[in-house]
PDB file of C-alpha atoms in Angstrom:
ATOM      1  CA  UNK A 212       1.482 -11.564 -15.230  1.00  0.00           C
ATOM      2  CA  UNK A 213       5.167 -10.945 -15.815  1.00  0.00           C
ATOM      3  CA  UNK A 214       7.612 -12.553 -13.438  1.00  0.00           C
ATOM      4  CA  UNK A 215       9.524  -9.277 -13.266  1.00  0.00           C
ATOM      5  CA  UNK A 216       8.701  -6.702 -10.625  1.00  0.00           C
ATOM      6  CA  UNK A 217       5.551  -4.823 -11.524  1.00  0.00           C
ATOM      7  CA  UNK A 218       5.109  -1.072 -11.186  1.00  0.00           C
ATOM      8  CA  UNK A 219       1.692   0.341 -10.373  1.00  0.00           C
ATOM      9  CA  UNK A 220       0.226   3.813 -10.168  1.00  0.00           C
ATOM     10  CA  UNK A 221      -2.619   4.102  -7.652  1.00  0.00           C
ATOM     11  CA  UNK A 222      -4.694   7.263  -7.293  1.00  0.00           C
ATOM     12  CA  UNK A 223      -6.499   7.880  -4.031  1.00  0.00           C
ATOM     13  CA  UNK A 224      -3.703   5.904  -2.384  1.00  0.00           C
ATOM     14  CA  UNK A 225      -3.662   7.495   1.060  1.00  0.00           C
ATOM     15  CA  UNK A 226      -6.769   5.919   2.587  1.00  0.00           C
ATOM     16  CA  UNK A 227      -9.591   3.436   2.180  1.00  0.00           C
ATOM     17  CA  UNK A 228      -9.643   1.236  -0.906  1.00  0.00           C
ATOM     18  CA  UNK A 229      -6.674   2.947  -2.554  1.00  0.00           C
ATOM     19  CA  UNK A 230      -4.502   2.475   0.514  1.00  0.00           C
ATOM     20  CA  UNK A 231      -5.492  -1.200   0.773  1.00  0.00           C
ATOM     21  CA  UNK A 232      -4.600  -1.759  -2.895  1.00  0.00           C
ATOM     22  CA  UNK A 233      -1.268   0.006  -2.414  1.00  0.00           C
ATOM     23  CA  UNK A 234      -0.469  -2.122   0.625  1.00  0.00           C
ATOM     24  CA  UNK A 235      -1.353  -5.336  -1.227  1.00  0.00           C
ATOM     25  CA  UNK A 236       0.798  -4.421  -4.230  1.00  0.00           C
ATOM     26  CA  UNK A 237       3.783  -3.658  -2.002  1.00  0.00           C
ATOM     27  CA  UNK A 238       3.311  -6.975  -0.195  1.00  0.00           C
ATOM     28  CA  UNK A 239       3.641  -8.699  -3.590  1.00  0.00           C
ATOM     29  CA  UNK A 240       6.925  -6.922  -4.227  1.00  0.00           C
ATOM     30  CA  UNK A 241       5.525  -4.363  -6.651  1.00  0.00           C
ATOM     31  CA  UNK A 242       6.701  -0.789  -6.937  1.00  0.00           C
ATOM     32  CA  UNK A 243       3.923   1.751  -6.340  1.00  0.00           C
ATOM     33  CA  UNK A 244       3.606   5.436  -7.129  1.00  0.00           C
ATOM     34  CA  UNK A 245       0.649   6.791  -5.183  1.00  0.00           C
ATOM     35  CA  UNK A 246      -1.360   9.965  -5.393  1.00  0.00           C
ATOM     36  CA  UNK A 247      -3.564  11.890  -2.994  1.00  0.00           C
ATOM     37  CA  UNK A 248      -4.466  15.541  -2.681  1.00  0.00           C
ATOM     38  CA  UNK A 249      -1.955  16.446   0.025  1.00  0.00           C
ATOM     39  CA  UNK A 250       1.614  15.497   0.799  1.00  0.00           C
ATOM     40  CA  UNK A 251       0.665  15.242   4.467  1.00  0.00           C
ATOM     41  CA  UNK A 252      -1.824  12.455   3.794  1.00  0.00           C
ATOM     42  CA  UNK A 253       0.648  10.577   1.611  1.00  0.00           C
ATOM     43  CA  UNK A 254       3.394  10.812   4.221  1.00  0.00           C
ATOM     44  CA  UNK A 255       0.987   9.505   6.857  1.00  0.00           C
ATOM     45  CA  UNK A 256       0.126   6.587   4.568  1.00  0.00           C
ATOM     46  CA  UNK A 257       3.813   5.907   3.912  1.00  0.00           C
ATOM     47  CA  UNK A 258       4.440   5.765   7.665  1.00  0.00           C
ATOM     48  CA  UNK A 259       1.892   2.945   7.928  1.00  0.00           C
ATOM     49  CA  UNK A 260       3.432   1.005   5.050  1.00  0.00           C
ATOM     50  CA  UNK A 261       6.779   0.420   6.734  1.00  0.00           C
ATOM     51  CA  UNK A 262       9.487  -0.118   4.123  1.00  0.00           C
ATOM     52  CA  UNK A 263       8.783   2.649   1.636  1.00  0.00           C
ATOM     53  CA  UNK A 264      11.730   2.092  -0.690  1.00  0.00           C
ATOM     54  CA  UNK A 265       9.260   0.879  -3.325  1.00  0.00           C
ATOM     55  CA  UNK A 266       6.599   3.488  -2.564  1.00  0.00           C
ATOM     56  CA  UNK A 267       6.917   6.920  -4.120  1.00  0.00           C
ATOM     57  CA  UNK A 268       4.191   9.533  -4.070  1.00  0.00           C
ATOM     58  CA  UNK A 269       3.032  12.623  -5.892  1.00  0.00           C
ATOM     59  CA  UNK A 270       0.609  14.973  -4.155  1.00  0.00           C
ATOM     60  CA  UNK A 271      -1.979  17.070  -5.962  1.00  0.00           C
ATOM     61  CA  UNK A 272      -5.417  17.107  -7.536  1.00  0.00           C
ATOM     62  CA  UNK A 273      -5.577  14.202  -9.970  1.00  0.00           C
ATOM     63  CA  UNK A 274      -8.045  16.222 -12.068  1.00  0.00           C
ATOM     64  CA  UNK A 275      -5.050  18.376 -13.027  1.00  0.00           C
ATOM     65  CA  UNK A 276      -3.330  16.858 -16.083  1.00  0.00           C
ATOM     66  CA  UNK A 277       0.032  18.094 -14.760  1.00  0.00           C
ATOM     67  CA  UNK A 278      -0.392  15.925 -11.645  1.00  0.00           C
ATOM     68  CA  UNK A 279      -1.220  12.878 -13.761  1.00  0.00           C
ATOM     69  CA  UNK A 280       1.855  13.633 -15.858  1.00  0.00           C
ATOM     70  CA  UNK A 281       4.032  13.891 -12.756  1.00  0.00           C
ATOM     71  CA  UNK A 282       2.824  10.460 -11.600  1.00  0.00           C
ATOM     72  CA  UNK A 283       3.886   8.820 -14.840  1.00  0.00           C
ATOM     73  CA  UNK A 284       7.151  10.773 -15.024  1.00  0.00           C
ATOM     74  CA  UNK A 285       8.003   9.655 -11.480  1.00  0.00           C
ATOM     75  CA  UNK A 286       7.183   6.015 -12.177  1.00  0.00           C
ATOM     76  CA  UNK A 287       9.086   5.864 -15.455  1.00  0.00           C
ATOM     77  CA  UNK A 288      12.101   7.779 -14.136  1.00  0.00           C
ATOM     78  CA  UNK A 289      12.504   5.610 -11.048  1.00  0.00           C
ATOM     79  CA  UNK A 290      11.139   2.247 -12.166  1.00  0.00           C
ATOM     80  CA  UNK A 291      11.283   2.325 -15.964  1.00  0.00           C
ATOM     81  CA  UNK A 292       7.753   1.301 -16.864  1.00  0.00           C
ATOM     82  CA  UNK A 293       4.142   1.410 -15.665  1.00  0.00           C
ATOM     83  CA  UNK A 294       2.503  -2.018 -15.704  1.00  0.00           C
ATOM     84  CA  UNK A 295      -0.702  -1.182 -13.822  1.00  0.00           C
ATOM     85  CA  UNK A 296      -2.885   1.856 -13.327  1.00  0.00           C
ATOM     86  CA  UNK A 297      -5.619   1.783 -10.695  1.00  0.00           C
ATOM     87  CA  UNK A 298      -7.914   4.798 -10.932  1.00  0.00           C
ATOM     88  CA  UNK A 299      -9.225   4.825  -7.380  1.00  0.00           C
ATOM     89  CA  UNK A 300      -9.521   8.516  -6.493  1.00  0.00           C
ATOM     90  CA  UNK A 301     -13.133   9.540  -6.249  1.00  0.00           C
ATOM     91  CA  UNK A 302     -15.815  11.571  -4.549  1.00  0.00           C
ATOM     92  CA  UNK A 303     -19.375  10.522  -3.740  1.00  0.00           C
ATOM     93  CA  UNK A 304     -22.304  12.751  -2.836  1.00  0.00           C
ATOM     94  CA  UNK A 305     -25.739  11.203  -2.385  1.00  0.00           C
ATOM     95  CA  UNK A 306     -28.757  13.523  -2.281  1.00  0.00           C
ATOM     96  CA  UNK A 307     -32.032  14.072  -4.154  1.00  0.00           C
ATOM     97  CA  UNK A 308     -31.483  15.472  -7.633  1.00  0.00           C
ATOM     98  CA  UNK A 309     -33.052  18.799  -6.769  1.00  0.00           C
ATOM     99  CA  UNK A 310     -30.612  19.348  -3.911  1.00  0.00           C
ATOM    100  CA  UNK A 311     -27.381  19.090  -5.901  1.00  0.00           C
ATOM    101  CA  UNK A 312     -25.469  22.345  -6.157  1.00  0.00           C
ATOM    102  CA  UNK A 313     -23.155  23.620  -8.848  1.00  0.00           C
ATOM    103  CA  UNK A 314     -20.273  22.988  -6.444  1.00  0.00           C
ATOM    104  CA  UNK A 315     -21.375  19.353  -6.053  1.00  0.00           C
ATOM    105  CA  UNK A 316     -21.490  18.924  -9.813  1.00  0.00           C
ATOM    106  CA  UNK A 317     -18.066  20.497 -10.308  1.00  0.00           C
ATOM    107  CA  UNK A 318     -16.480  18.315  -7.609  1.00  0.00           C
ATOM    108  CA  UNK A 319     -17.968  15.061  -8.878  1.00  0.00           C
ATOM    109  CA  UNK A 320     -17.094  15.731 -12.503  1.00  0.00           C
ATOM    110  CA  UNK A 321     -13.614  17.011 -11.692  1.00  0.00           C
ATOM    111  CA  UNK A 322     -12.531  14.283  -9.275  1.00  0.00           C
ATOM    112  CA  UNK A 323     -14.306  11.315 -10.815  1.00  0.00           C
ATOM    113  CA  UNK A 324     -14.270  12.080 -14.528  1.00  0.00           C
ATOM    114  CA  UNK A 325     -11.116  14.127 -15.081  1.00  0.00           C
ATOM    115  CA  UNK A 326      -9.387  12.097 -12.386  1.00  0.00           C
ATOM    116  CA  UNK A 327     -10.092   9.003 -14.470  1.00  0.00           C
ATOM    117  CA  UNK A 328      -9.424  10.452 -17.904  1.00  0.00           C
ATOM    118  CA  UNK A 329      -5.998  12.039 -17.583  1.00  0.00           C
ATOM    119  CA  UNK A 330      -4.257   9.042 -15.970  1.00  0.00           C
ATOM    120  CA  UNK A 331      -6.062   6.626 -18.326  1.00  0.00           C
ATOM    121  CA  UNK A 332      -5.008   8.656 -21.360  1.00  0.00           C
ATOM    122  CA  UNK A 333      -1.354   8.589 -20.308  1.00  0.00           C
ATOM    123  CA  UNK A 334      -1.539   4.902 -19.433  1.00  0.00           C
ATOM    124  CA  UNK A 335      -3.074   4.088 -22.813  1.00  0.00           C
ATOM    125  CA  UNK A 336      -0.262   5.834 -24.664  1.00  0.00           C
ATOM    126  CA  UNK A 337       2.484   4.326 -22.524  1.00  0.00           C
ATOM    127  CA  UNK A 338       1.146   0.776 -22.343  1.00  0.00           C
ATOM    128  CA  UNK A 339       0.168   0.570 -26.011  1.00  0.00           C
ATOM    129  CA  UNK A 340       3.686   1.619 -26.995  1.00  0.00           C
ATOM    130  CA  UNK A 341       5.113  -1.095 -24.751  1.00  0.00           C
ATOM    131  CA  UNK A 342       2.629  -3.800 -25.686  1.00  0.00           C
ATOM    132  CA  UNK A 343       1.320  -4.665 -22.218  1.00  0.00           C
ATOM    133  CA  UNK A 344      -0.503  -3.288 -19.211  1.00  0.00           C
ATOM    134  CA  UNK A 345      -3.574  -3.224 -17.013  1.00  0.00           C
ATOM    135  CA  UNK A 346      -5.910  -0.298 -16.371  1.00  0.00           C
ATOM    136  CA  UNK A 347      -8.434  -0.811 -13.579  1.00  0.00           C
ATOM    137  CA  UNK A 348     -11.107   1.767 -12.815  1.00  0.00           C
ATOM    138  CA  UNK A 349     -12.899   1.810  -9.478  1.00  0.00           C
ATOM    139  CA  UNK A 350     -16.488   2.867 -10.150  1.00  0.00           C
ATOM    140  CA  UNK A 351     -19.655   2.181  -8.106  1.00  0.00           C
ATOM    141  CA  UNK A 352     -22.412  -0.415  -8.136  1.00  0.00           C
ATOM    142  CA  UNK A 353     -24.997   2.360  -7.765  1.00  0.00           C
ATOM    143  CA  UNK A 354     -24.306   3.207 -11.423  1.00  0.00           C
ATOM    144  CA  UNK A 355     -25.403  -0.300 -12.409  1.00  0.00           C
ATOM    145  CA  UNK A 356     -28.350  -0.701 -10.021  1.00  0.00           C
ATOM    146  CA  UNK A 357     -29.849   2.568  -8.722  1.00  0.00           C
ATOM    147  CA  UNK A 358     -31.333   2.522  -5.240  1.00  0.00           C
ATOM    148  CA  UNK A 359     -34.042   4.954  -4.170  1.00  0.00           C
ATOM    149  CA  UNK A 360     -32.651   4.856  -0.625  1.00  0.00           C
ATOM    150  CA  UNK A 361     -29.391   6.309  -1.931  1.00  0.00           C
ATOM    151  CA  UNK A 362     -30.404   8.958  -4.465  1.00  0.00           C
ATOM    152  CA  UNK A 363     -27.244   9.746  -6.416  1.00  0.00           C
ATOM    153  CA  UNK A 364     -27.949  10.826  -9.970  1.00  0.00           C
ATOM    154  CA  UNK A 365     -24.636  12.600 -10.586  1.00  0.00           C
ATOM    155  CA  UNK A 366     -22.421   9.795  -9.212  1.00  0.00           C
ATOM    156  CA  UNK A 367     -24.458   7.348 -11.338  1.00  0.00           C
ATOM    157  CA  UNK A 368     -23.978   9.595 -14.361  1.00  0.00           C
ATOM    158  CA  UNK A 369     -20.218   9.885 -13.950  1.00  0.00           C
ATOM    159  CA  UNK A 370     -19.436   6.362 -12.740  1.00  0.00           C
ATOM    160  CA  UNK A 371     -21.785   4.865 -15.308  1.00  0.00           C
ATOM    161  CA  UNK A 372     -19.938   6.803 -17.973  1.00  0.00           C
ATOM    162  CA  UNK A 373     -16.644   5.384 -16.757  1.00  0.00           C
ATOM    163  CA  UNK A 374     -18.109   1.873 -16.937  1.00  0.00           C
ATOM    164  CA  UNK A 375     -18.986   2.532 -20.585  1.00  0.00           C
ATOM    165  CA  UNK A 376     -15.579   4.097 -21.242  1.00  0.00           C
ATOM    166  CA  UNK A 377     -13.925   1.030 -19.708  1.00  0.00           C
ATOM    167  CA  UNK A 378     -15.504  -1.204 -22.331  1.00  0.00           C
ATOM    168  CA  UNK A 379     -14.699   1.212 -25.164  1.00  0.00           C
ATOM    169  CA  UNK A 380     -11.075   1.590 -24.089  1.00  0.00           C
ATOM    170  CA  UNK A 381     -10.709  -2.172 -23.662  1.00  0.00           C
ATOM    171  CA  UNK A 382     -11.615  -2.653 -27.322  1.00  0.00           C
ATOM    172  CA  UNK A 383      -9.381   0.211 -28.435  1.00  0.00           C
ATOM    173  CA  UNK A 384      -6.363  -1.248 -26.633  1.00  0.00           C
ATOM    174  CA  UNK A 385      -7.038  -4.976 -27.082  1.00  0.00           C
ATOM    175  CA  UNK A 386      -4.683  -5.292 -30.042  1.00  0.00           C
ATOM    176  CA  UNK A 387      -1.912  -3.782 -27.908  1.00  0.00           C
ATOM    177  CA  UNK A 388      -2.252  -6.413 -25.150  1.00  0.00           C
ATOM    178  CA  UNK A 389      -3.545  -3.807 -22.689  1.00  0.00           C
ATOM    179  CA  UNK A 390      -6.375  -5.006 -20.444  1.00  0.00           C
ATOM    180  CA  UNK A 391      -8.948  -2.453 -19.255  1.00  0.00           C
ATOM    181  CA  UNK A 392     -11.495  -3.387 -16.589  1.00  0.00           C
ATOM    182  CA  UNK A 393     -13.529  -1.813 -13.820  1.00  0.00           C
ATOM    183  CA  UNK A 394     -14.571  -2.810 -10.329  1.00  0.00           C
ATOM    184  CA  UNK A 395     -17.892  -1.504  -9.030  1.00  0.00           C
ATOM    185  CA  UNK A 396     -17.953  -1.653  -5.236  1.00  0.00           C
ATOM    186  CA  UNK A 397     -21.094  -1.424  -3.203  1.00  0.00           C
ATOM    187  CA  UNK A 398     -20.875  -0.098   0.334  1.00  0.00           C
ATOM    188  CA  UNK A 399     -17.364  -0.738   1.614  1.00  0.00           C
ATOM    189  CA  UNK A 400     -16.364  -0.098   5.218  1.00  0.00           C
ATOM    190  CA  UNK A 401     -13.858   2.749   4.833  1.00  0.00           C
ATOM    191  CA  UNK A 402     -13.185   6.118   6.514  1.00  0.00           C
ATOM    192  CA  UNK A 403     -15.305   7.679   3.756  1.00  0.00           C
ATOM    193  CA  UNK A 404     -18.407   6.957   5.822  1.00  0.00           C
ATOM    194  CA  UNK A 405     -19.458   8.947   8.847  1.00  0.00           C
ATOM    195  CA  UNK A 406     -19.290   7.205  12.253  1.00  0.00           C
ATOM    196  CA  UNK A 407     -22.298   4.958  12.750  1.00  0.00           C
ATOM    197  CA  UNK A 408     -23.335   5.073   9.095  1.00  0.00           C
ATOM    198  CA  UNK A 409     -22.153   1.550   8.334  1.00  0.00           C
ATOM    199  CA  UNK A 410     -24.958   0.007  10.383  1.00  0.00           C
ATOM    200  CA  UNK A 411     -27.476   1.927   8.268  1.00  0.00           C
ATOM    201  CA  UNK A 412     -25.814   0.794   5.056  1.00  0.00           C
ATOM    202  CA  UNK A 413     -26.089  -2.894   5.916  1.00  0.00           C
ATOM    203  CA  UNK A 414     -29.684  -2.729   4.722  1.00  0.00           C
ATOM    204  CA  UNK A 415     -28.569  -1.573   1.273  1.00  0.00           C
ATOM    205  CA  UNK A 416     -27.311  -4.990   0.137  1.00  0.00           C
ATOM    206  CA  UNK A 417     -29.288  -8.231  -0.218  1.00  0.00           C
ATOM    207  CA  UNK A 418     -26.684  -9.985   1.919  1.00  0.00           C
ATOM    208  CA  UNK A 419     -27.302  -7.591   4.797  1.00  0.00           C
ATOM    209  CA  UNK A 420     -23.585  -6.919   5.057  1.00  0.00           C
ATOM    210  CA  UNK A 421     -21.088  -4.340   3.919  1.00  0.00           C
ATOM    211  CA  UNK A 422     -17.850  -5.120   2.151  1.00  0.00           C
ATOM    212  CA  UNK A 423     -14.288  -4.653   3.274  1.00  0.00           C
ATOM    213  CA  UNK A 424     -11.360  -3.180   1.420  1.00  0.00           C
ATOM    214  CA  UNK A 425      -9.957  -6.719   1.188  1.00  0.00           C
ATOM    215  CA  UNK A 426     -12.942  -7.712  -0.960  1.00  0.00           C
ATOM    216  CA  UNK A 427     -12.018  -5.035  -3.487  1.00  0.00           C
ATOM    217  CA  UNK A 428      -8.303  -5.888  -3.288  1.00  0.00           C
ATOM    218  CA  UNK A 429      -9.096  -9.512  -4.141  1.00  0.00           C
ATOM    219  CA  UNK A 430     -10.901  -8.377  -7.293  1.00  0.00           C
ATOM    220  CA  UNK A 431      -8.028  -6.091  -8.281  1.00  0.00           C
ATOM    221  CA  UNK A 432      -5.490  -8.871  -7.878  1.00  0.00           C
ATOM    222  CA  UNK A 433      -7.611 -11.235  -9.951  1.00  0.00           C
ATOM    223  CA  UNK A 434      -7.735  -8.726 -12.788  1.00  0.00           C
ATOM    224  CA  UNK A 435      -4.031  -7.911 -12.799  1.00  0.00           C
ATOM    225  CA  UNK A 436      -3.228 -11.626 -12.831  1.00  0.00           C
ATOM    226  CA  UNK A 437      -5.520 -12.327 -15.747  1.00  0.00           C
ATOM    227  CA  UNK A 438      -4.284 -12.427 -19.331  1.00  0.00           C
ATOM    228  CA  UNK A 439      -7.714 -13.010 -20.895  1.00  0.00           C
ATOM    229  CA  UNK A 440     -10.155 -10.711 -19.103  1.00  0.00           C
ATOM    230  CA  UNK A 441     -10.803  -7.253 -20.507  1.00  0.00           C
ATOM    231  CA  UNK A 442     -13.750  -4.907 -20.917  1.00  0.00           C
ATOM    232  CA  UNK A 443     -15.672  -6.117 -17.880  1.00  0.00           C
ATOM    233  CA  UNK A 444     -17.185  -4.359 -14.887  1.00  0.00           C
ATOM    234  CA  UNK A 445     -16.936  -6.541 -11.784  1.00  0.00           C
ATOM    235  CA  UNK A 446     -19.487  -5.803  -9.039  1.00  0.00           C
ATOM    236  CA  UNK A 447     -18.163  -6.241  -5.504  1.00  0.00           C
ATOM    237  CA  UNK A 448     -21.367  -5.368  -3.708  1.00  0.00           C
ATOM    238  CA  UNK A 449     -22.992  -8.243  -1.832  1.00  0.00           C
ATOM    239  CA  UNK A 450     -25.472  -8.833  -4.644  1.00  0.00           C
ATOM    240  CA  UNK A 451     -26.794  -5.290  -5.026  1.00  0.00           C
ATOM    241  CA  UNK A 452     -26.539  -5.303  -8.824  1.00  0.00           C
ATOM    242  CA  UNK A 453     -28.379  -8.622  -9.153  1.00  0.00           C
ATOM    243  CA  UNK A 454     -31.729  -6.841  -9.139  1.00  0.00           C
ATOM    244  CA  UNK A 455     -34.431  -5.437  -6.891  1.00  0.00           C
ATOM    245  CA  UNK A 456     -34.687  -7.051  -3.469  1.00  0.00           C
TER     246      UNK A 456
END
């Protein structure tokens, strides 16, 4: 990792895993440009971060290429360069395949797939031209090890595709010194889950536990510190992807 101050773009930065990553980057002295759907949510997140001189934010739907463009324009204008992109924005809907609606499909493809592609495309162009960078995609362990107790064909389809795209993009950008990796969390204790649901989810991992946002942050920090790891998908899931249990 460079000794100079790093600049990161984090999507889904206002809560849960994205907020925890943003907070950790700021604690390391990084600059962060965060995204969430609404300015209200980003301002509430900024209020929890304290000193926000190194935290700028751009509200809007990350599936809109104009919003992705505004994130990069803001980062480059204010900080000069984007060292790290963390694609964390996402939606998850678990239900039997026959129960998915067209609206479910549109939301999952828009948020998860377009929300990954447009920022990753801009990061690839920018980082390749500058000869350095890290792209980290937050996917899901359910795409690597399906679980009949959490039927989720469309999330598996989209997140599994991003896992494959991570490896392809890592090879495409390897000669430009740009590292591309993914982290596949299992069940993480975040506001995404309904009250009381966490106790149910403990049974969905061999360890009988759920993860914390700090577990995912640790994996992110490992990847951005590494100069020799690219094209991998790191499960952070209490052993769920190890096999059937």
